[in-house]
Amino acid sequence: MKRPTIADIARQAGVSKGAVSYALNGQPGVSASTRARIVAIAEEIGWRPNSAARALNGARADTVGLALSRPARFLGVEPFFMELISGIESELSARSYALMLQVVPDHDEEMAVYHRWWGEGRIDGAILVDLHFADPRVPVMETLGMPVVVLGHPAEAGSLLPVWSDDGLAIREAVAYLTALGHRRVARVGGLPRLAHTLLRDRAFGAVCAELGLSDPITVHTDYTGEEGARATRRLLSMSPRPTALIYDNDIMAVAGMSVAQEMRLDVPADLSIVAWDDSPLSQVVRPPLTALSRDIAAYGAQAARRLLALIGGEEVTPYEDKPSRLTPRASTAPPPAP
């Protein structure tokens, strides 16, 4: 079906397209009766203003941008981003805003996308994710002058508005719990080392292990995929002595690590305890169900969207620190095997 246009309204009303434009934009130049007739016809045929055209006239686009520098195939199996996007969408849809989402190959293309969207008036603001230390995207976004919310620690957000949680507290809780069970050899399968939150977790893991007197804490970095998580697990479980507990930076890698343990004839949790970051239905349906660091990711996304909409509306908005992830013990953790 062809989208109704101003020309269609003008034809039915028997007036010029200019008169229709005046009437629909509330401008003088048409009588009250003609304006009412034009508005009634527009409603009858389902006409809506073109958002791009409105943007060119300085009107809001009623759209928020999110560009993700992640392989598209990973998003379908990555519960974190699906839950994050659902939270963002829930807040935007309640305000009749749309989310413009694009997957890009790298950060240069990500910045090009934001430049294009903002320059063409397609978005009113954006959410920046996967913050790096000394992230070169931050000054670019500051220069654009666009309302932006950053999901990341305020130390690296520049003048952009941060929404974050303290990952260091979560790591401490997980390591302290495993230590209380009796584990002395704990290792971690981390995410991308260039990400700010990965480095913060690295530092917290090393610090708490030192405080608790754990010997030789090891972190192996990956790209968050199941394949890399499995490869890292094989490497760690082939060490001598091997770790008796592993903490994974996401649930996909933890599930893959559990499969590797079974492949290597190790029982979970009798021989190996496993903790996953970011609880999800996947963590709960595997057997044994995974002990997980849990938080409401959808609510996290909603908080980011709510603050971005406030920025767009010209309100005074302060940074927001979300609650840290909390440990939910399940059947994948137990005391270590006797020496």
Short mmCIF file of C-alpha atoms in Angstrom, two decimals:
data_model
loop_
_atom_site.label_atom_id
_atom_site.label_comp_id
_atom_site.label_asym_id
_atom_site.label_seq_id
_atom_site.Cartn_x
_atom_site.Cartn_y
_atom_site.Cartn_z
CA MET A 1 0.00 0.00 0.00
CA LYS A 2 1.25 3.47 -0.90
CA ARG A 3 1.90 5.74 2.06
CA PRO A 4 -0.60 8.68 2.11
CA THR A 5 0.97 11.98 1.08
CA ILE A 6 0.20 15.68 1.27
CA ALA A 7 -0.69 15.49 -2.44
CA ASP A 8 -3.40 12.91 -1.64
CA ILE A 9 -4.89 15.19 1.01
CA ALA A 10 -4.76 18.22 -1.33
CA ARG A 11 -6.54 16.25 -4.06
CA GLN A 12 -9.37 15.19 -1.79
CA ALA A 13 -9.71 18.60 -0.15
CA GLY A 14 -9.56 20.47 -3.48
CA VAL A 15 -6.77 22.76 -2.29
CA SER A 16 -3.09 23.25 -3.02
CA LYS A 17 -0.30 21.28 -1.32
CA GLY A 18 0.84 24.56 0.25
CA ALA A 19 -2.55 25.01 1.90
CA VAL A 20 -2.37 21.48 3.27
CA SER A 21 1.11 22.17 4.67
CA TYR A 22 -0.13 25.38 6.34
CA ALA A 23 -3.09 23.56 7.87
CA LEU A 24 -1.20 20.56 9.17
CA ASN A 25 1.64 22.65 10.63
CA GLY A 26 -0.72 25.11 12.35
CA GLN A 27 0.42 28.05 10.23
CA PRO A 28 -1.75 30.95 9.09
CA GLY A 29 -2.92 31.10 5.48
CA VAL A 30 -6.06 28.94 5.52
CA SER A 31 -9.50 29.46 7.04
CA ALA A 32 -10.62 27.57 10.13
CA SER A 33 -13.12 25.52 8.12
CA THR A 34 -10.52 24.56 5.50
CA ARG A 35 -8.05 23.63 8.21
CA ALA A 36 -10.64 21.41 9.91
CA ARG A 37 -11.51 19.73 6.59
CA ILE A 38 -7.83 19.06 5.80
CA VAL A 39 -7.11 17.65 9.28
CA ALA A 40 -10.18 15.39 9.03
CA ILE A 41 -9.07 14.03 5.63
CA ALA A 42 -5.53 13.45 6.94
CA GLU A 43 -6.89 11.42 9.84
CA GLU A 44 -9.28 9.49 7.58
CA ILE A 45 -6.59 8.34 5.13
CA GLY A 46 -4.01 7.65 7.87
CA TRP A 47 -1.47 10.35 6.97
CA ARG A 48 1.47 10.82 9.34
CA PRO A 49 4.29 13.39 9.11
CA ASN A 50 7.52 12.09 7.58
CA SER A 51 10.07 11.98 10.39
CA ALA A 52 13.02 12.79 8.09
CA ALA A 53 11.23 15.82 6.66
CA ARG A 54 10.30 16.98 10.14
CA ALA A 55 13.92 16.63 11.22
CA LEU A 56 15.08 18.82 8.34
CA ASN A 57 12.76 21.50 9.70
CA GLY A 58 14.36 21.25 13.13
CA ALA A 59 11.68 19.03 14.65
CA ARG A 60 12.55 16.08 16.85
CA ALA A 61 12.98 12.70 15.22
CA ASP A 62 11.50 10.85 18.23
CA THR A 63 14.25 8.26 17.71
CA VAL A 64 17.29 7.18 19.73
CA GLY A 65 20.38 5.63 18.13
CA LEU A 66 22.37 2.56 19.18
CA ALA A 67 25.29 1.34 17.04
CA LEU A 68 26.93 -1.91 18.16
CA SER A 69 30.45 -2.82 17.14
CA ARG A 70 29.82 -6.54 17.52
CA PRO A 71 29.42 -9.31 14.92
CA ALA A 72 25.69 -9.55 14.16
CA ARG A 73 25.70 -13.33 14.62
CA PHE A 74 26.82 -12.93 18.26
CA LEU A 75 23.81 -10.81 19.21
CA GLY A 76 21.38 -13.66 18.63
CA VAL A 77 23.09 -15.79 21.28
CA GLU A 78 24.19 -13.02 23.68
CA PRO A 79 21.46 -12.67 26.35
CA PHE A 80 23.01 -9.49 27.80
CA PHE A 81 22.39 -7.33 24.72
CA MET A 82 18.95 -8.80 24.06
CA GLU A 83 17.87 -7.99 27.62
CA LEU A 84 19.53 -4.56 27.48
CA ILE A 85 17.73 -3.68 24.25
CA SER A 86 14.40 -4.93 25.63
CA GLY A 87 14.83 -2.59 28.61
CA ILE A 88 15.69 0.35 26.36
CA GLU A 89 12.72 -0.39 24.12
CA SER A 90 10.30 -0.65 27.04
CA GLU A 91 11.13 2.87 28.14
CA LEU A 92 11.22 4.35 24.63
CA SER A 93 7.93 2.80 23.49
CA ALA A 94 6.14 4.21 26.53
CA ARG A 95 7.15 7.67 25.23
CA SER A 96 6.39 6.87 21.55
CA TYR A 97 10.12 6.89 20.74
CA ALA A 98 11.80 4.45 18.38
CA LEU A 99 15.21 2.76 18.63
CA MET A 100 17.44 2.92 15.55
CA LEU A 101 19.83 -0.04 15.82
CA GLN A 102 22.76 -0.81 13.53
CA VAL A 103 25.54 -3.39 13.83
CA VAL A 104 28.90 -2.08 12.59
CA PRO A 105 32.30 -3.75 12.05
CA ASP A 106 34.43 -1.30 14.05
CA HIS A 107 34.44 1.94 16.02
CA ASP A 108 35.36 4.11 13.02
CA GLU A 109 32.19 2.96 11.28
CA GLU A 110 30.27 3.42 14.52
CA MET A 111 31.31 7.08 14.67
CA ALA A 112 30.48 7.51 10.98
CA VAL A 113 26.99 6.15 11.66
CA TYR A 114 26.40 8.54 14.55
CA HIS A 115 27.70 11.47 12.48
CA ARG A 116 25.30 10.56 9.68
CA TRP A 117 22.29 9.96 11.90
CA TRP A 118 22.81 13.18 13.84
CA GLY A 119 23.64 15.28 10.77
CA GLU A 120 20.56 14.04 8.90
CA GLY A 121 18.33 14.62 11.90
CA ARG A 122 17.44 10.94 12.18
CA ILE A 123 18.07 10.69 15.94
CA ASP A 124 17.69 12.94 18.96
CA GLY A 125 20.38 11.23 21.02
CA ALA A 126 22.38 8.02 21.42
CA ILE A 127 23.52 5.34 23.84
CA LEU A 128 27.22 4.48 23.78
CA VAL A 129 28.22 0.97 24.90
CA ASP A 130 31.41 -1.10 25.36
CA LEU A 131 33.42 1.78 26.80
CA HIS A 132 37.23 1.53 26.52
CA PHE A 133 39.92 3.16 28.63
CA ALA A 134 40.88 6.46 26.94
CA ASP A 135 38.06 5.72 24.51
CA PRO A 136 38.55 7.79 21.32
CA ARG A 137 34.79 7.77 20.73
CA VAL A 138 34.11 9.93 23.77
CA PRO A 139 35.69 13.19 22.46
CA VAL A 140 34.03 12.60 19.08
CA MET A 141 30.62 12.34 20.72
CA GLU A 142 31.37 15.41 22.84
CA THR A 143 32.21 17.38 19.70
CA LEU A 144 28.93 16.39 18.05
CA GLY A 145 26.98 18.08 20.83
CA MET A 146 24.39 15.31 20.75
CA PRO A 147 22.67 14.07 23.94
CA VAL A 148 24.51 10.85 24.85
CA VAL A 149 24.32 8.36 27.70
CA VAL A 150 27.34 6.09 28.22
CA LEU A 151 27.02 2.61 29.70
CA GLY A 152 30.35 2.63 31.51
CA HIS A 153 32.39 3.91 34.41
CA PRO A 154 32.33 7.73 34.86
CA ALA A 155 36.14 7.88 34.96
CA GLU A 156 36.18 7.16 31.22
CA ALA A 157 32.96 8.92 30.16
CA GLY A 158 34.36 12.44 29.83
CA SER A 159 31.52 14.99 29.93
CA LEU A 160 29.00 12.41 28.68
CA LEU A 161 26.38 11.11 31.12
CA PRO A 162 27.38 7.71 32.60
CA VAL A 163 25.16 4.85 33.76
CA TRP A 164 27.20 2.08 35.40
CA SER A 165 27.51 -0.47 38.19
CA ASP A 166 30.47 -1.49 40.36
CA ASP A 167 31.79 -4.73 38.85
CA GLY A 168 34.57 -4.83 41.43
CA LEU A 169 32.09 -5.50 44.25
CA ALA A 170 30.56 -8.38 42.29
CA ILE A 171 33.95 -9.99 41.65
CA ARG A 172 34.80 -9.68 45.34
CA GLU A 173 31.57 -11.38 46.37
CA ALA A 174 32.12 -14.28 43.95
CA VAL A 175 35.73 -14.89 45.00
CA ALA A 176 34.90 -14.57 48.70
CA TYR A 177 32.10 -17.13 48.29
CA LEU A 178 34.37 -19.63 46.52
CA THR A 179 37.05 -19.11 49.15
CA ALA A 180 34.49 -19.75 51.90
CA LEU A 181 33.69 -23.06 50.20
CA GLY A 182 37.37 -23.94 50.50
CA HIS A 183 38.71 -23.13 47.03
CA ARG A 184 42.32 -21.94 46.86
CA ARG A 185 42.92 -22.14 43.10
CA VAL A 186 40.43 -19.84 41.36
CA ALA A 187 40.80 -18.67 37.74
CA ARG A 188 38.77 -16.36 35.55
CA VAL A 189 37.73 -16.49 31.89
CA GLY A 190 37.39 -12.79 31.04
CA GLY A 191 36.08 -10.81 28.11
CA LEU A 192 37.76 -8.46 25.67
CA PRO A 193 40.81 -6.89 27.38
CA ARG A 194 40.35 -3.53 25.66
CA LEU A 195 36.99 -2.92 27.38
CA ALA A 196 37.04 -0.72 30.47
CA HIS A 197 34.80 -3.02 32.51
CA THR A 198 37.04 -6.01 31.69
CA LEU A 199 40.11 -4.21 33.05
CA LEU A 200 38.19 -3.12 36.15
CA ARG A 201 37.20 -6.76 36.74
CA ASP A 202 40.81 -7.84 36.14
CA ARG A 203 42.09 -5.44 38.77
CA ALA A 204 39.40 -6.36 41.30
CA PHE A 205 40.01 -10.08 40.77
CA GLY A 206 43.75 -9.72 41.31
CA ALA A 207 43.26 -7.53 44.38
CA VAL A 208 40.74 -9.77 46.17
CA CYS A 209 42.76 -12.90 45.42
CA ALA A 210 45.83 -11.25 46.97
CA GLU A 211 43.84 -10.13 50.03
CA LEU A 212 42.48 -13.65 50.57
CA GLY A 213 45.87 -15.27 50.06
CA LEU A 214 44.94 -17.20 46.91
CA SER A 215 47.94 -18.41 44.93
CA ASP A 216 48.63 -17.39 41.33
CA PRO A 217 45.23 -16.05 40.19
CA ILE A 218 44.96 -16.40 36.40
CA THR A 219 42.71 -14.55 33.93
CA VAL A 220 42.42 -15.68 30.31
CA HIS A 221 40.85 -13.10 27.98
CA THR A 222 38.42 -14.05 25.21
CA ASP A 223 35.93 -12.47 22.80
CA TYR A 224 32.89 -13.61 24.86
CA THR A 225 31.97 -16.40 22.42
CA GLY A 226 31.32 -19.99 23.39
CA GLU A 227 34.17 -21.14 21.16
CA GLU A 228 36.72 -18.91 22.89
CA GLY A 229 35.29 -19.75 26.30
CA ALA A 230 35.71 -23.46 25.57
CA ARG A 231 39.28 -22.94 24.33
CA ALA A 232 40.20 -20.96 27.46
CA THR A 233 38.65 -23.63 29.68
CA ARG A 234 40.68 -26.42 28.04
CA ARG A 235 43.83 -24.41 28.60
CA LEU A 236 43.07 -23.81 32.27
CA LEU A 237 41.97 -27.37 33.01
CA SER A 238 45.13 -28.73 31.36
CA MET A 239 47.33 -26.93 33.87
CA SER A 240 48.95 -28.72 36.77
CA PRO A 241 47.69 -28.11 39.34
CA ARG A 242 44.46 -27.11 37.67
CA PRO A 243 41.99 -24.59 39.11
CA THR A 244 39.16 -25.97 41.22
CA ALA A 245 36.86 -23.03 40.42
CA LEU A 246 36.30 -20.86 37.34
CA ILE A 247 34.52 -17.51 37.02
CA TYR A 248 33.29 -16.61 33.53
CA ASP A 249 32.52 -13.11 32.25
CA ASN A 250 29.29 -14.24 30.59
CA ASP A 251 26.86 -17.16 30.65
CA ILE A 252 27.60 -18.38 27.10
CA MET A 253 31.23 -19.06 28.00
CA ALA A 254 30.25 -20.66 31.31
CA VAL A 255 27.94 -23.13 29.56
CA ALA A 256 30.69 -23.89 27.03
CA GLY A 257 33.14 -24.36 29.89
CA MET A 258 30.80 -26.81 31.56
CA SER A 259 30.71 -28.87 28.35
CA VAL A 260 34.52 -28.89 28.25
CA ALA A 261 34.66 -30.09 31.86
CA GLN A 262 32.36 -32.98 30.98
CA GLU A 263 34.45 -33.71 27.89
CA MET A 264 37.52 -33.92 30.16
CA ARG A 265 35.71 -36.31 32.55
CA LEU A 266 35.41 -33.71 35.31
CA ASP A 267 32.24 -33.50 37.37
CA VAL A 268 30.60 -30.13 38.03
CA PRO A 269 30.60 -29.28 40.91
CA ALA A 270 32.43 -32.22 42.56
CA ASP A 271 35.66 -31.64 40.61
CA LEU A 272 35.12 -28.09 39.33
CA SER A 273 32.94 -25.20 40.49
CA ILE A 274 31.63 -22.74 37.89
CA VAL A 275 30.28 -19.18 38.31
CA ALA A 276 28.74 -17.23 35.41
CA TRP A 277 28.42 -13.47 35.07
CA ASP A 278 24.98 -12.05 34.10
CA ASP A 279 22.31 -14.54 35.06
CA SER A 280 19.93 -15.63 32.31
CA PRO A 281 17.39 -18.36 31.52
CA LEU A 282 20.27 -20.27 29.91
CA SER A 283 22.12 -20.32 33.25
CA GLN A 284 19.07 -21.79 34.94
CA VAL A 285 18.06 -24.50 32.42
CA VAL A 286 21.47 -26.21 32.07
CA ARG A 287 22.28 -29.10 34.39
CA PRO A 288 23.57 -28.41 36.90
CA PRO A 289 22.10 -24.87 36.96
CA LEU A 290 24.81 -22.25 37.15
CA THR A 291 25.72 -20.18 40.15
CA ALA A 292 25.54 -16.67 38.69
CA LEU A 293 26.19 -13.00 39.31
CA SER A 294 22.69 -11.62 38.79
CA ARG A 295 21.32 -8.20 38.00
CA ASP A 296 18.29 -6.79 36.23
CA ILE A 297 19.80 -5.99 32.83
CA ALA A 298 16.48 -4.86 31.34
CA ALA A 299 16.08 -2.35 34.17
CA TYR A 300 19.66 -1.19 33.50
CA GLY A 301 18.73 -0.49 29.87
CA ALA A 302 15.54 1.28 30.95
CA GLN A 303 17.53 3.55 33.28
CA ALA A 304 19.84 4.51 30.41
CA ALA A 305 16.90 5.26 28.10
CA ARG A 306 15.06 7.24 30.80
CA ARG A 307 18.07 9.47 31.39
CA LEU A 308 18.69 9.96 27.69
CA LEU A 309 15.10 11.08 27.15
CA ALA A 310 15.50 13.53 30.03
CA LEU A 311 18.67 14.91 28.41
CA ILE A 312 16.84 15.27 25.10
CA GLY A 313 14.08 17.13 26.92
CA GLY A 314 16.58 19.63 28.31
CA GLU A 315 16.34 18.44 31.91
CA GLU A 316 19.16 18.49 34.46
CA VAL A 317 20.33 14.86 34.70
CA THR A 318 22.89 13.34 37.05
CA PRO A 319 25.00 10.17 36.59
CA TYR A 320 23.37 6.95 37.76
CA GLU A 321 25.07 4.07 39.57
CA ASP A 322 23.03 0.88 39.28
CA LYS A 323 23.06 -1.84 41.94
CA PRO A 324 26.02 -4.21 41.54
CA SER A 325 25.45 -7.80 40.48
CA ARG A 326 24.67 -10.13 43.37
CA LEU A 327 25.66 -13.74 43.68
CA THR A 328 22.91 -16.34 43.26
CA PRO A 329 24.30 -19.72 44.38
CA ARG A 330 23.07 -22.78 42.51
CA ALA A 331 24.22 -26.34 41.95
CA SER A 332 27.37 -25.59 39.90
CA THR A 333 29.41 -24.66 42.99
CA ALA A 334 30.48 -26.83 45.93
CA PRO A 335 33.55 -27.36 48.13
CA PRO A 336 36.64 -28.46 46.16
CA PRO A 337 37.67 -32.13 45.98
CA ALA A 338 39.77 -33.43 48.85
CA PRO A 339 43.52 -33.22 48.13
#
